[in-house]
Short mmCIF file of N, CA and C and ligand atoms in Angstrom, two decimals:
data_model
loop_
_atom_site.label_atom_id
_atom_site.label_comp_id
_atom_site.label_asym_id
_atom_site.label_seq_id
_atom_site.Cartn_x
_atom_site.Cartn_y
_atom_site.Cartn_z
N UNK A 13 109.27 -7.70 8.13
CA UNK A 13 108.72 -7.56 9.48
C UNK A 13 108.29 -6.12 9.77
N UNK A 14 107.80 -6.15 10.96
CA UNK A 14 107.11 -4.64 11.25
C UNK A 14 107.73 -3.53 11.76
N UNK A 15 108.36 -2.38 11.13
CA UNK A 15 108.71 -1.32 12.04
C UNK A 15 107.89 -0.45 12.29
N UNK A 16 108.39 -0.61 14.19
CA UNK A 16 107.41 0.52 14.60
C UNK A 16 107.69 1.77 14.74
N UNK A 17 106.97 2.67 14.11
CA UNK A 17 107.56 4.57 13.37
C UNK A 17 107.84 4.83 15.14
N UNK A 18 108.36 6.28 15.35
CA UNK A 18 108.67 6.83 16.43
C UNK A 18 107.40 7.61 16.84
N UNK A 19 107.26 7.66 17.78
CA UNK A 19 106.30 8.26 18.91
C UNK A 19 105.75 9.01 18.24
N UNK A 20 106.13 10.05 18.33
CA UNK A 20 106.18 11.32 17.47
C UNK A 20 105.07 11.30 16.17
N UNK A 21 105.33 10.08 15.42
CA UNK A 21 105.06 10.40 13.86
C UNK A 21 103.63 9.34 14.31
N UNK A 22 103.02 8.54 15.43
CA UNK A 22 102.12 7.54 15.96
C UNK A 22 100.87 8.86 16.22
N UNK A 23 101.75 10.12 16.61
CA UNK A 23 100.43 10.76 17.39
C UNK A 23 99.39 12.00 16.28
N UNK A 24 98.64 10.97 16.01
CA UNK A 24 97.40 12.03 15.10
C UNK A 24 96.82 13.14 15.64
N UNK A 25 97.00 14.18 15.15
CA UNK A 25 96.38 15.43 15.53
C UNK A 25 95.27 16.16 14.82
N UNK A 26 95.34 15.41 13.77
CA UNK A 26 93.84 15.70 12.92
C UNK A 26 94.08 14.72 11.74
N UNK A 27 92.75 13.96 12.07
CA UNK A 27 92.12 13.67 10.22
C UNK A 27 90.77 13.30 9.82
N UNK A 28 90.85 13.30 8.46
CA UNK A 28 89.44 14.03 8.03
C UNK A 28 89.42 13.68 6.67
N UNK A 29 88.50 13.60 6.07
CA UNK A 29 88.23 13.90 5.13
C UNK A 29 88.51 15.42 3.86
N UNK A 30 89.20 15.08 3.01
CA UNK A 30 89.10 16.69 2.15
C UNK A 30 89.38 16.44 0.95
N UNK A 31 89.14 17.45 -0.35
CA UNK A 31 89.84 17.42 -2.27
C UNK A 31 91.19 17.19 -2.51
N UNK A 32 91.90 16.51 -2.90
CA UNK A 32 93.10 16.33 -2.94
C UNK A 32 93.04 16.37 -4.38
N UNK A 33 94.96 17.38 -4.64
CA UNK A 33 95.12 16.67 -6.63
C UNK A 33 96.27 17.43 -6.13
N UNK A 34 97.26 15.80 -6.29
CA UNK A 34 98.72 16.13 -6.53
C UNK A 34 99.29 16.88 -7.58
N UNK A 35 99.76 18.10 -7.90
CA UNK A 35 99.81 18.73 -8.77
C UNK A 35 101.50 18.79 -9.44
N UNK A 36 102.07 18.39 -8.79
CA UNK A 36 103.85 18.30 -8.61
C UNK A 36 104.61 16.91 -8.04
N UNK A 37 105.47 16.43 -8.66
CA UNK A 37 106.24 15.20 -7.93
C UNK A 37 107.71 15.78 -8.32
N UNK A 38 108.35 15.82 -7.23
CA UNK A 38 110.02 15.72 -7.33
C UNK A 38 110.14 17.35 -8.52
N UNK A 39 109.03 18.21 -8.24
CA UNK A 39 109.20 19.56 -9.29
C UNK A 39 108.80 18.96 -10.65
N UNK A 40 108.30 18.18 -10.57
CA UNK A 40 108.00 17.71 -12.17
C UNK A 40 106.00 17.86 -11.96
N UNK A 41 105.53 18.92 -12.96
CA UNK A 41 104.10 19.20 -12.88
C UNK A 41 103.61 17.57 -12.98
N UNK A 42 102.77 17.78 -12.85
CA UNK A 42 101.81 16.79 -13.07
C UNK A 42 100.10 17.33 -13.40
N UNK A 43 99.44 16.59 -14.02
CA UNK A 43 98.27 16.78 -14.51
C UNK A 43 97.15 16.56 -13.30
N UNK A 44 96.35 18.03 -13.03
CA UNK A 44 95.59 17.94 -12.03
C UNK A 44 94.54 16.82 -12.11
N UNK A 45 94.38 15.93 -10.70
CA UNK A 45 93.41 15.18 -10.87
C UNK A 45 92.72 15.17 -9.49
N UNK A 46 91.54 15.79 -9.10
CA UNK A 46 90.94 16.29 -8.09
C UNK A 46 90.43 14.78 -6.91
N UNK A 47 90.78 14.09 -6.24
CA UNK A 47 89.75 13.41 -5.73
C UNK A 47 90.01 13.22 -4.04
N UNK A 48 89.07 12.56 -3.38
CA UNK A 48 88.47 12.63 -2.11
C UNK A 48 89.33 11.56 -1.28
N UNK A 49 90.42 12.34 -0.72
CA UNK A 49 91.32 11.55 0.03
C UNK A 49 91.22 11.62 1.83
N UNK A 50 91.14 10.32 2.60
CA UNK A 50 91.07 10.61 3.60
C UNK A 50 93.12 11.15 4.27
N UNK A 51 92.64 11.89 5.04
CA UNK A 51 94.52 12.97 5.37
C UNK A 51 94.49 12.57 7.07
N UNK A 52 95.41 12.40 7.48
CA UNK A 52 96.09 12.33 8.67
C UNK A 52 97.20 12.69 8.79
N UNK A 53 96.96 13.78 9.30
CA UNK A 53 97.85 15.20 10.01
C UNK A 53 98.52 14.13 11.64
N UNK A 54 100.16 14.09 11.52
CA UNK A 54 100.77 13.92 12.86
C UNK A 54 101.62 14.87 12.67
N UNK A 55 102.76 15.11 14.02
CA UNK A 55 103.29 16.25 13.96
C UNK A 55 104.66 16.92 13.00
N UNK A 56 105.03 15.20 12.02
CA UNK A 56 106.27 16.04 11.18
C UNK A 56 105.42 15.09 9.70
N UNK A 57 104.13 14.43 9.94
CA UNK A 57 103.52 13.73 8.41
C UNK A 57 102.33 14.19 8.20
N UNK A 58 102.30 14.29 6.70
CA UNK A 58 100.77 14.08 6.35
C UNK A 58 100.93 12.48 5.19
N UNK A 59 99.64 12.10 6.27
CA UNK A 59 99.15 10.74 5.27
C UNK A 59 98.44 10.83 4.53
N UNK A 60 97.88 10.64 2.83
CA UNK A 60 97.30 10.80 2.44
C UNK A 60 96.62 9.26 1.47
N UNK A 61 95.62 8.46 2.08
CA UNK A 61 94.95 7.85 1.67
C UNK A 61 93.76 7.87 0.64
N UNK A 62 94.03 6.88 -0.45
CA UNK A 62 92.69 6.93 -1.50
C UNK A 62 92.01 6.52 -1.30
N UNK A 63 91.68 5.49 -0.15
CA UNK A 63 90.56 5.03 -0.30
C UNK A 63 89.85 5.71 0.85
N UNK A 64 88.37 4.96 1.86
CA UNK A 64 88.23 5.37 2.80
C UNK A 64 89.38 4.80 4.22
N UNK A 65 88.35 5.69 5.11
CA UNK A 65 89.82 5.34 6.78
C UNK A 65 89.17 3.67 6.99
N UNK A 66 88.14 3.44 6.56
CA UNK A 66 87.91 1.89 7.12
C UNK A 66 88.52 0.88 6.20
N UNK A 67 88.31 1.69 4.61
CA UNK A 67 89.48 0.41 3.80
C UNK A 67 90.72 0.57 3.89
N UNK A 68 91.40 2.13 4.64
CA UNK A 68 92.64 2.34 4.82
C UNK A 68 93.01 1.02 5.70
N UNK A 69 92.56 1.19 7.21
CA UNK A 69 92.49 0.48 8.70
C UNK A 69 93.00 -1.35 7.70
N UNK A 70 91.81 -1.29 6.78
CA UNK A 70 91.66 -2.88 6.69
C UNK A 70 93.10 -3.32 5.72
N UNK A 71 93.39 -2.17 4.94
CA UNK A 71 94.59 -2.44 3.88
C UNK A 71 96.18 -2.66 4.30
N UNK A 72 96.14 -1.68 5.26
CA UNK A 72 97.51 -1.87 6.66
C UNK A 72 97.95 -3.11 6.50
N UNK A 73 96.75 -4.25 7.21
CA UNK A 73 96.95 -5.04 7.47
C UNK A 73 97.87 -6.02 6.35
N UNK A 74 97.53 -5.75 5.36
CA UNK A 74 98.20 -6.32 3.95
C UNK A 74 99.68 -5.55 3.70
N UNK A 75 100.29 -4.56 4.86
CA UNK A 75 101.24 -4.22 4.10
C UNK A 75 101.02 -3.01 3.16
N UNK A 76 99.77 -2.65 2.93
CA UNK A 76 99.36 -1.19 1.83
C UNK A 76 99.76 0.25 2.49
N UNK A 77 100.62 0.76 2.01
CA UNK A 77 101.05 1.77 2.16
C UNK A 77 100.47 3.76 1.40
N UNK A 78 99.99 4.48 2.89
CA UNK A 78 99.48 5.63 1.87
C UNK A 78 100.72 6.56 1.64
N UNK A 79 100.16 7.63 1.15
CA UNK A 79 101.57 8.72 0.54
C UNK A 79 101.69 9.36 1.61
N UNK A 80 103.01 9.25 2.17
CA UNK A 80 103.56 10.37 3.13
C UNK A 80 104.21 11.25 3.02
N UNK A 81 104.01 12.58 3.80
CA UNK A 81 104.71 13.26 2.98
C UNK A 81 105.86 14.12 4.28
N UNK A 82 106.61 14.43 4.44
CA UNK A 82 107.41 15.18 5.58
C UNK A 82 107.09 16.60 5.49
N UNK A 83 107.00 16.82 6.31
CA UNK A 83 106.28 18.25 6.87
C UNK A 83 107.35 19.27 7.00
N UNK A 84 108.62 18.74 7.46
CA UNK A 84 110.14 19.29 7.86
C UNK A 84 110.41 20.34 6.28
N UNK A 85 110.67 21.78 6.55
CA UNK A 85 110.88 22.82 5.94
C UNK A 85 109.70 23.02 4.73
N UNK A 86 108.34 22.52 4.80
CA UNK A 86 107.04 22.58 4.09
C UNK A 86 106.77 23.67 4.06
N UNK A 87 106.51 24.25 2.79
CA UNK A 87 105.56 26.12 2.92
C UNK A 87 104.49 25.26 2.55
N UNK A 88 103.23 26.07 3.48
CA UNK A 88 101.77 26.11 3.34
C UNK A 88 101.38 27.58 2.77
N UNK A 89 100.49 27.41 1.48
CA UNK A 89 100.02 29.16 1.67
C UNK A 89 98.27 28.76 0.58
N UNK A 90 97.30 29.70 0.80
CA UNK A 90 96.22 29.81 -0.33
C UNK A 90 97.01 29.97 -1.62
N UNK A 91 96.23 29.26 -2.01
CA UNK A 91 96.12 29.04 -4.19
C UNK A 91 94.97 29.34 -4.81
N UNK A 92 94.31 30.80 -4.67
CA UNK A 92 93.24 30.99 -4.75
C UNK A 92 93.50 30.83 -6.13
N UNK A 93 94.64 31.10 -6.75
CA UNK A 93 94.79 31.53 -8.60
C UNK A 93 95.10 29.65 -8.97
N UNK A 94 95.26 29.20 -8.61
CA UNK A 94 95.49 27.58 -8.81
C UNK A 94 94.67 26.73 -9.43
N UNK A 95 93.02 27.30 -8.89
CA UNK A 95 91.87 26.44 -8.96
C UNK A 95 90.40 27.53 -9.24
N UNK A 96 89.32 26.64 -10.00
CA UNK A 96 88.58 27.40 -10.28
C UNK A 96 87.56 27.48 -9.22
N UNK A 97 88.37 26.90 -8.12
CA UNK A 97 87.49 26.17 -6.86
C UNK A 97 87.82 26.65 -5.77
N UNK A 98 86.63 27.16 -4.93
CA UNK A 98 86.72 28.09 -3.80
C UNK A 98 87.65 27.14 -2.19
N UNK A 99 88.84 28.03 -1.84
CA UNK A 99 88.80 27.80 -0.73
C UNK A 99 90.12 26.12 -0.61
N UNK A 100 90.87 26.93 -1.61
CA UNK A 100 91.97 25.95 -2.29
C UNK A 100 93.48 26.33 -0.84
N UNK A 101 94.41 25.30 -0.51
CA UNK A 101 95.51 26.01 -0.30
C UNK A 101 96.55 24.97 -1.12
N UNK A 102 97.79 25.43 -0.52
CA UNK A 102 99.25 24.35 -1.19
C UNK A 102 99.90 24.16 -0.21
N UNK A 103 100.32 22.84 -0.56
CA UNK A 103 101.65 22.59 0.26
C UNK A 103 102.61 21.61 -0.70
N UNK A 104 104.06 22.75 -0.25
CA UNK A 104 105.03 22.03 -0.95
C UNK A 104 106.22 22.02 0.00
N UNK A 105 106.59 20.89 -0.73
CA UNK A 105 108.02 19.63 0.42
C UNK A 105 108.85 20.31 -0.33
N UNK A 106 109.92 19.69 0.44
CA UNK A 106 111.53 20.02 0.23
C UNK A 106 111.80 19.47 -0.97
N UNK A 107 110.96 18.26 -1.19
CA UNK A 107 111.31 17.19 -2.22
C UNK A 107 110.75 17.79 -3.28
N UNK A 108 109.87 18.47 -3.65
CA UNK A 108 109.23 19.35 -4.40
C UNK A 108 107.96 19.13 -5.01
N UNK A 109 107.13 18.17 -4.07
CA UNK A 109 106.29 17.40 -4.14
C UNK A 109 105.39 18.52 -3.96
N UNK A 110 103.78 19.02 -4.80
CA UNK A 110 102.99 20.03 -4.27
C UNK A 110 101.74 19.57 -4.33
N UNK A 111 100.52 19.60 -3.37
CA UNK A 111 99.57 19.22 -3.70
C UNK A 111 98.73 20.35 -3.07
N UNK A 112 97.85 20.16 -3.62
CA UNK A 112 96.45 21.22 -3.39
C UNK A 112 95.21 20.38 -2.31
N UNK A 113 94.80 21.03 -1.44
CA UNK A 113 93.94 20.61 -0.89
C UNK A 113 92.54 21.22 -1.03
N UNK A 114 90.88 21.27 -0.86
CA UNK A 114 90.06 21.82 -0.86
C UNK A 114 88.83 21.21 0.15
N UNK A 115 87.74 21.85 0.21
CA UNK A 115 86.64 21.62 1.10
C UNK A 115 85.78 22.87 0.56
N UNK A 116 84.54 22.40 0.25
CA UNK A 116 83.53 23.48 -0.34
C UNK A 116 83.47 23.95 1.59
N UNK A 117 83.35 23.43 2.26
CA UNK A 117 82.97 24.44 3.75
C UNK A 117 83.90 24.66 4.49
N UNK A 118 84.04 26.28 4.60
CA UNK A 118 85.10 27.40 5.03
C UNK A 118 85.47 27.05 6.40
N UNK A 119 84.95 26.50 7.53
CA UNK A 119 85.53 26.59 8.65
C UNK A 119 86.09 24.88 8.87
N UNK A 120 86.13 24.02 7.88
CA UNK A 120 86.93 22.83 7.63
C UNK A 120 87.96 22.82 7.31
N UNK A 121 87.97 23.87 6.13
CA UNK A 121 89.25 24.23 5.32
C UNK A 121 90.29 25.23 6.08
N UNK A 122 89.43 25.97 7.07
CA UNK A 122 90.54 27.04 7.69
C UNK A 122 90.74 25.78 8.80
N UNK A 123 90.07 25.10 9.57
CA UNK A 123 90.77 24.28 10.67
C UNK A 123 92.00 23.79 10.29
N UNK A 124 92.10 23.13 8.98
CA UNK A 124 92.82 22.39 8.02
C UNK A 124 94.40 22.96 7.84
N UNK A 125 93.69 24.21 7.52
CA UNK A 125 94.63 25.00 6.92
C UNK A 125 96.20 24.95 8.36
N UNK A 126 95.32 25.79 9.28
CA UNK A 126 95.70 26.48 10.35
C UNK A 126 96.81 25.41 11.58
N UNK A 127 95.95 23.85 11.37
CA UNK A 127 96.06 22.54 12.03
C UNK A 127 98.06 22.49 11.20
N UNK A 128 97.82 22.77 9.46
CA UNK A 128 98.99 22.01 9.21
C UNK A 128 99.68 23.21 9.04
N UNK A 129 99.86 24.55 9.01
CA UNK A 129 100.51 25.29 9.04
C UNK A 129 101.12 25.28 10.59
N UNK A 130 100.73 25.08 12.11
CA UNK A 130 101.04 24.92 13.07
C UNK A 130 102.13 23.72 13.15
N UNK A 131 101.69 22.86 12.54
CA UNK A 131 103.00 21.62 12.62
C UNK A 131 103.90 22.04 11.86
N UNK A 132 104.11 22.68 10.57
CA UNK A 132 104.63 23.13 9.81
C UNK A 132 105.88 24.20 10.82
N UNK A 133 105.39 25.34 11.64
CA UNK A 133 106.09 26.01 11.98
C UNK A 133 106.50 25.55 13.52
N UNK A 134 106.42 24.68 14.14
CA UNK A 134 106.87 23.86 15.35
C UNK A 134 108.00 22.85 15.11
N UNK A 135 108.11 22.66 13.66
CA UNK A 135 109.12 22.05 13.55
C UNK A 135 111.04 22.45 12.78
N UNK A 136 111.89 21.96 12.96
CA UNK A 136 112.84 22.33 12.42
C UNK A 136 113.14 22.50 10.80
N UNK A 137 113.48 23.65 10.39
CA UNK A 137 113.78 24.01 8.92
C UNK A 137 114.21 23.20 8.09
N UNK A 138 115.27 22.06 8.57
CA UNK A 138 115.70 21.26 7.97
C UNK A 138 116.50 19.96 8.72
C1 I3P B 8 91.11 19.66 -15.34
C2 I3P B 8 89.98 19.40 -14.35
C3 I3P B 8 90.26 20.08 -13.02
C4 I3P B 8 90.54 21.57 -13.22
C5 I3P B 8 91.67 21.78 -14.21
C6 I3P B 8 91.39 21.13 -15.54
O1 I3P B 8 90.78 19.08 -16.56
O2 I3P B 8 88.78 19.93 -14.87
O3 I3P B 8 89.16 19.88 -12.15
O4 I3P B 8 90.95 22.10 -11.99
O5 I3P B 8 91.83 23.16 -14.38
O6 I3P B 8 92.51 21.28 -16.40
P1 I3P B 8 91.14 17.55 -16.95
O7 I3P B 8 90.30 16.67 -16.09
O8 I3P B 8 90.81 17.47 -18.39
O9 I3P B 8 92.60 17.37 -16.67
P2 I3P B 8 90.03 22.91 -10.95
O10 I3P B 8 88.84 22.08 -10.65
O11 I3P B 8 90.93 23.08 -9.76
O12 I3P B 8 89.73 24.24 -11.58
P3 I3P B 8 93.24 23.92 -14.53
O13 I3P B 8 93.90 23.36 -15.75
O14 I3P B 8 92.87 25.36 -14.66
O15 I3P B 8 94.05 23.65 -13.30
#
């Protein structure tokens, strides 16, 4: 049956389109694989969907679940040395989960940036 998440984790504050490549699971590397994930930023998740937000919307319905990730004690910082690709940052979980985000255009990527570093520091350390 259906649980409904708490208030809190319902209210979207940004999403968008951007480069995604999970680079880390649980501290264990993983092999970069770059692709075009739609992200929804709420105030303690990021969602990160493979497909688009309209096959996301339609997949729900089936029960399809995207990668969430908890925001609670997350460092955000640039990875300019990470990628051969302009305009890279990171974020890594408690869990030790790290992924790289990108956008070839600079004032997407700083909204981006700035959007999840703000939830990042509004919330509790642990
Ligand atoms: C990787 C792929 C990535 C690239 C990465 C390569 O090769 O070309 O796009 O990252 O570079 O290893 P493969 O597909 O064979 O795994 P960037 O685009 O971010 O540079 P890296 O090994 O220097 O991270």
């Amino acid at each position: 049956k259906d649980v409904i998440p708490p208030l809190e984790q319902l209210m979207v504050e940004k999403e968008g389109y951007l480069q995604k490549a999970k680079i880390a699971d649980g501290g264990k590397k993983l092999r970069k694989n770059w692709s075009t994930s739609w992200i929804v930023l709420s105030s303690r998740t990021i969602e990160f969907y493979k497909e688009s937000k309209q096959q996301a919307l339609s997949n729900m319905k089936t029960g399809h679940k995207p990668e969430s990730v908890d925001l609670c004690g997350a460092h955000i910082e640039w990875a300019k040395e990470k990628s051969s690709r302009k305009n890279v940052f990171q974020i890594t979980t408690v869990s030790g989960n790290e992924f790289l985000l990108q956008s070839d255009i600079d004032f997407i990527i700083l909204d981006w940036f700035h959007a999840i570093k703000n939830a990042i520091d509004r919330l509790p350390k642990d």
